[in-house]
C-alpha positions as semicolon CSV with decimal commas, in nm:
position;residue;x (nm);y (nm);z (nm)
1;M;-1,036;-1,641;-1,934
2;K;-0,752;-1,730;-1,698
3;K;-0,820;-1,716;-1,324
4;L;-0,621;-1,481;-1,105
5;E;-0,413;-1,755;-0,941
6;T;-0,285;-1,872;-1,280
7;I;-0,147;-1,537;-1,398
8;E;0,082;-1,462;-1,103
9;S;0,382;-1,619;-1,269
10;N;0,643;-1,353;-1,202
11;F;0,436;-1,080;-1,039
12;R;0,220;-1,044;-0,730
13;V;-0,130;-0,947;-0,840
14;I;-0,359;-0,776;-0,587
15;P;-0,718;-0,712;-0,702
16;A;-0,955;-0,457;-0,552
17;N;-1,259;-0,508;-0,773
18;P;-1,379;-0,306;-0,953
19;Y;-1,151;-0,020;-0,865
20;Y;-0,792;-0,117;-0,925
21;L;-0,560;-0,404;-1,000
22;L;-0,225;-0,361;-0,827
23;V;0,075;-0,551;-0,963
24;E;0,407;-0,584;-0,777
25;D;0,731;-0,741;-0,891
26;Y;0,898;-0,988;-0,659
27;V;1,149;-1,183;-0,869
28;S;1,521;-1,113;-0,885
29;E;1,629;-1,339;-1,167
30;V;1,666;-1,226;-1,527
31;L;1,370;-1,331;-1,745
32;D;1,352;-1,344;-2,122
33;I;1,138;-1,083;-2,290
34;D;0,890;-1,340;-2,427
35;T;0,810;-1,456;-2,072
36;L;0,762;-1,097;-1,957
37;I;0,537;-1,014;-2,252
38;K;0,327;-1,325;-2,188
39;D;0,290;-1,255;-1,816
40;I;0,207;-0,887;-1,862
41;N;-0,043;-0,956;-2,140
42;N;-0,214;-1,218;-1,922
43;I;-0,246;-0,963;-1,642
44;I;-0,380;-0,696;-1,878
45;S;-0,631;-0,941;-2,024
46;Y;-0,752;-1,027;-1,674
47;C;-0,775;-0,658;-1,586
48;E;-0,982;-0,575;-1,892
49;H;-1,203;-0,884;-1,864
50;E;-1,290;-0,799;-1,503
51;E;-1,333;-0,431;-1,599
52;F;-1,103;-0,277;-1,341
53;K;-1,102;0,102;-1,358
54;L;-0,728;0,134;-1,298
55;C;-0,426;-0,092;-1,349
56;L;-0,105;-0,020;-1,155
57;F;0,237;-0,182;-1,191
58;N;0,487;-0,104;-0,913
59;I;0,826;-0,203;-1,051
60;K;1,159;-0,160;-0,874
61;K;1,431;0,009;-1,072
62;E;1,664;-0,254;-0,925
63;N;1,467;-0,530;-1,097
64;P;1,702;-0,681;-1,361
65;N;1,404;-0,688;-1,597
66;Y;1,313;-0,322;-1,544
67;K;1,426;-0,205;-1,889
68;F;1,213;-0,461;-2,071
69;I;0,912;-0,414;-1,841
70;N;0,936;-0,037;-1,895
71;E;0,936;-0,083;-2,273
72;I;0,646;-0,331;-2,266
73;L;0,422;-0,119;-2,045
74;L;0,491;0,206;-2,229
75;G;0,414;0,018;-2,550
76;L;0,078;-0,074;-2,398
77;N;0,004;0,296;-2,336
78;F;0,077;0,296;-1,963
79;T;0,189;0,624;-1,807
80;I;0,469;0,664;-1,553
81;K;0,360;0,831;-1,230
82;K;0,583;1,124;-1,139
83;G;0,827;1,072;-0,856
84;E;0,998;0,763;-0,722
85;Y;0,866;0,566;-0,427
86;I;1,131;0,442;-0,185
87;I;1,066;0,094;-0,042
88;V;1,207;-0,004;0,299
89;K;1,216;-0,322;0,504
90;G;1,312;-0,412;0,859
91;P;1,247;-0,650;1,150
92;V;0,988;-0,574;1,417
93;D;1,092;-0,824;1,685
94;K;1,263;-0,564;1,905
95;V;0,997;-0,294;1,876
96;T;0,845;-0,189;2,210
97;D;0,509;-0,034;2,287
98;P;0,575;0,342;2,304
99;V;0,494;0,545;2,612
100;T;0,262;0,822;2,496
101;K;-0,035;1,030;2,598
102;L;-0,205;0,922;2,277
103;S;-0,443;0,626;2,285
104;F;-0,528;0,373;2,015
105;L;-0,857;0,192;1,961
106;C;-0,924;-0,067;1,693
107;V;-1,200;-0,005;1,438
108;K;-1,409;-0,291;1,576
109;D;-1,429;-0,115;1,911
110;A;-1,433;0,247;1,796
111;G;-1,677;0,196;1,510
112;K;-1,645;0,202;1,132
113;E;-1,812;0,542;1,110
114;V;-1,548;0,702;1,334
115;F;-1,274;0,537;1,128
116;L;-1,414;0,660;0,797
117;D;-1,473;1,012;0,927
118;T;-1,118;1,031;1,063
119;W;-0,971;0,884;0,744
120;S;-1,157;1,142;0,534
121;K;-1,004;1,420;0,745
122;C;-0,656;1,267;0,731
123;I;-0,637;1,300;0,353
124;I;-0,719;1,673;0,357
125;G;-0,429;1,861;0,201
126;T;-0,252;1,543;0,086
127;K;-0,204;1,377;-0,253
128;E;-0,468;1,119;-0,157
129;E;-0,729;1,398;-0,154
130;K;-0,698;1,412;-0,532
131;S;-0,755;1,039;-0,578
132;R;-0,971;0,931;-0,867
133;F;-1,191;0,747;-0,618
134;N;-1,409;0,911;-0,354
135;M;-1,390;0,805;0,011
136;E;-1,664;0,544;-0,018
137;E;-1,494;0,391;-0,321
138;Q;-1,154;0,396;-0,148
139;F;-1,308;0,216;0,149
140;E;-1,475;-0,047;-0,070
141;A;-1,149;-0,098;-0,260
142;M;-0,961;-0,143;0,068
143;V;-1,202;-0,411;0,186
144;E;-1,176;-0,588;-0,150
145;E;-0,798;-0,585;-0,123
146;I;-0,743;-0,684;0,240
147;G;-1,077;-0,817;0,366
148;N;-1,223;-0,749;0,709
149;Q;-0,894;-0,782;0,895
150;Y;-0,897;-0,402;0,918
151;L;-1,166;-0,419;1,189
152;E;-0,917;-0,557;1,440
153;T;-0,582;-0,448;1,297
154;F;-0,649;-0,084;1,200
155;H;-0,661;0,164;1,488
156;I;-0,787;0,516;1,541
157;V;-0,549;0,751;1,720
158;Y;-0,695;0,962;2,000
159;E;-0,562;1,273;2,170
160;E;-0,759;1,268;2,495
161;D;-1,106;1,175;2,364
162;Y;-1,071;1,328;2,019
163;P;-0,981;1,116;1,711
164;I;-0,681;1,271;1,537
165;G;-0,552;1,000;1,304
166;I;-0,541;0,640;1,191
167;V;-0,274;0,370;1,190
168;T;-0,320;0,081;0,953
169;P;-0,101;-0,226;1,016
170;M;-0,193;-0,540;0,825
171;I;-0,056;-0,881;0,739
172;E;0,019;-0,937;0,372
173;A;-0,171;-1,235;0,236
174;N;0,012;-1,561;0,160
175;T;0,320;-1,473;0,369
176;D;0,254;-1,708;0,665
177;N;0,192;-1,400;0,883
178;K;0,556;-1,297;0,838
179;E;0,519;-0,987;0,623
180;G;0,367;-0,677;0,779
181;R;0,246;-0,388;0,569
182;I;0,107;-0,044;0,647
183;F;-0,195;0,030;0,429
184;Y;-0,220;0,403;0,502
185;T;-0,140;0,619;0,803
186;G;-0,231;0,981;0,859
187;L;-0,319;1,265;1,091
188;I;-0,596;1,523;1,066
189;P;-0,465;1,874;0,979
190;S;-0,489;2,013;1,335
191;A;-0,271;1,728;1,469
192;R;0,011;1,773;1,221
193;G;0,336;1,939;1,321
194;K;0,319;1,813;1,680
195;K;0,595;1,553;1,636
196;Y;0,356;1,261;1,670
197;G;0,493;1,089;1,360
198;S;0,767;0,878;1,518
199;I;0,552;0,767;1,814
200;I;0,264;0,670;1,587
201;F;0,497;0,483;1,354
202;Q;0,650;0,294;1,648
203;K;0,300;0,200;1,767
204;T;0,216;0,074;1,419
205;L;0,528;-0,145;1,417
206;F;0,440;-0,274;1,764
207;L;0,090;-0,364;1,645
208;L;0,245;-0,555;1,355
209;K;0,466;-0,741;1,600
210;S;0,156;-0,822;1,807
211;L;-0,009;-0,964;1,495
212;G;0,283;-1,202;1,451
213;A;0,471;-1,022;1,174
214;E;0,846;-1,081;1,160
215;Y;0,923;-0,780;0,942
216;V;0,760;-0,480;0,782
217;I;0,773;-0,348;0,427
218;D;0,672;0,014;0,380
219;G;0,751;0,305;0,155
220;T;0,710;0,672;0,075
221;E;0,781;0,931;-0,191
222;A;1,147;1,026;-0,227
223;D;1,072;1,385;-0,123
224;N;0,912;1,286;0,209
225;K;1,224;1,357;0,413
226;A;1,044;1,350;0,750
227;L;0,913;0,995;0,702
228;L;1,246;0,879;0,561
229;R;1,411;1,000;0,883
230;I;1,155;0,801;1,083
231;F;1,231;0,492;0,875
232;D;1,601;0,538;0,947
233;R;1,536;0,592;1,320
234;H;1,358;0,256;1,330
235;H;1,635;0,078;1,137
236;L;1,442;0,015;0,818
237;E;1,670;-0,028;0,518
238;I;1,603;0,080;0,162
239;I;1,542;-0,226;-0,057
240;G;1,428;-0,060;-0,376
241;H;1,300;0,238;-0,567
242;D;0,958;0,176;-0,720
243;V;0,836;0,328;-1,041
244;T;0,459;0,321;-1,086
245;F;0,308;0,260;-1,427
246;F;-0,066;0,315;-1,453
247;K;-0,346;0,299;-1,705
248;E;-0,707;0,408;-1,659
249;Y;-0,996;0,230;-1,826
250;I;-1,337;0,356;-1,928
251;Y;-1,590;0,095;-2,032
252;G;-1,893;0,160;-2,248
């Protein structure tokens, strides 16, 4: 069986054992279909050998190989997730720490229990609430994917002394600390609609800057107009439109 590092020929493969295997495209050149078939089959073989419960391919429509990848994955009984996901990118070097009455405390200082309790409230009424995985499984998958960096990089948002949300900046692995990502960010139901979104997003970008990131890559569903306006306000440019292909596995 091939090891993970040997199958990342033309894709970025991110494992969160045993929950999901996330696959991202990052090449811009045209590849022949035999190469694509070989790479995808190697990834699928790895996924099945390690008994991941879910395999996800996030492929940009702008990828010159999108047509062939689409045909290959559908032929392997993958399903296309409804709705496009807009991917944005922008520098963080000029981001300043926002002036706000809200306060932010990292998980290491606030406590993992507070983080998990707040996270569980943040997903109420959202698409994440209907995830295949329960909160404990989502947490374990997160740690598998990004390691313990979350203890110092993820922060709980407080209004006075009450936790109302989480911000989740992180450094993408193998990018020399240059690429910042946002794992998940949310507010509890009672804190929504108070126009905290832009301030919290600015704070997240500032935390990424503090971690040494040079730029951020983030994204959202195409119908999330409020977050798209925040992206635009912070000068993040659209770099692609992801289509997610997924396949669930049940092992005997």
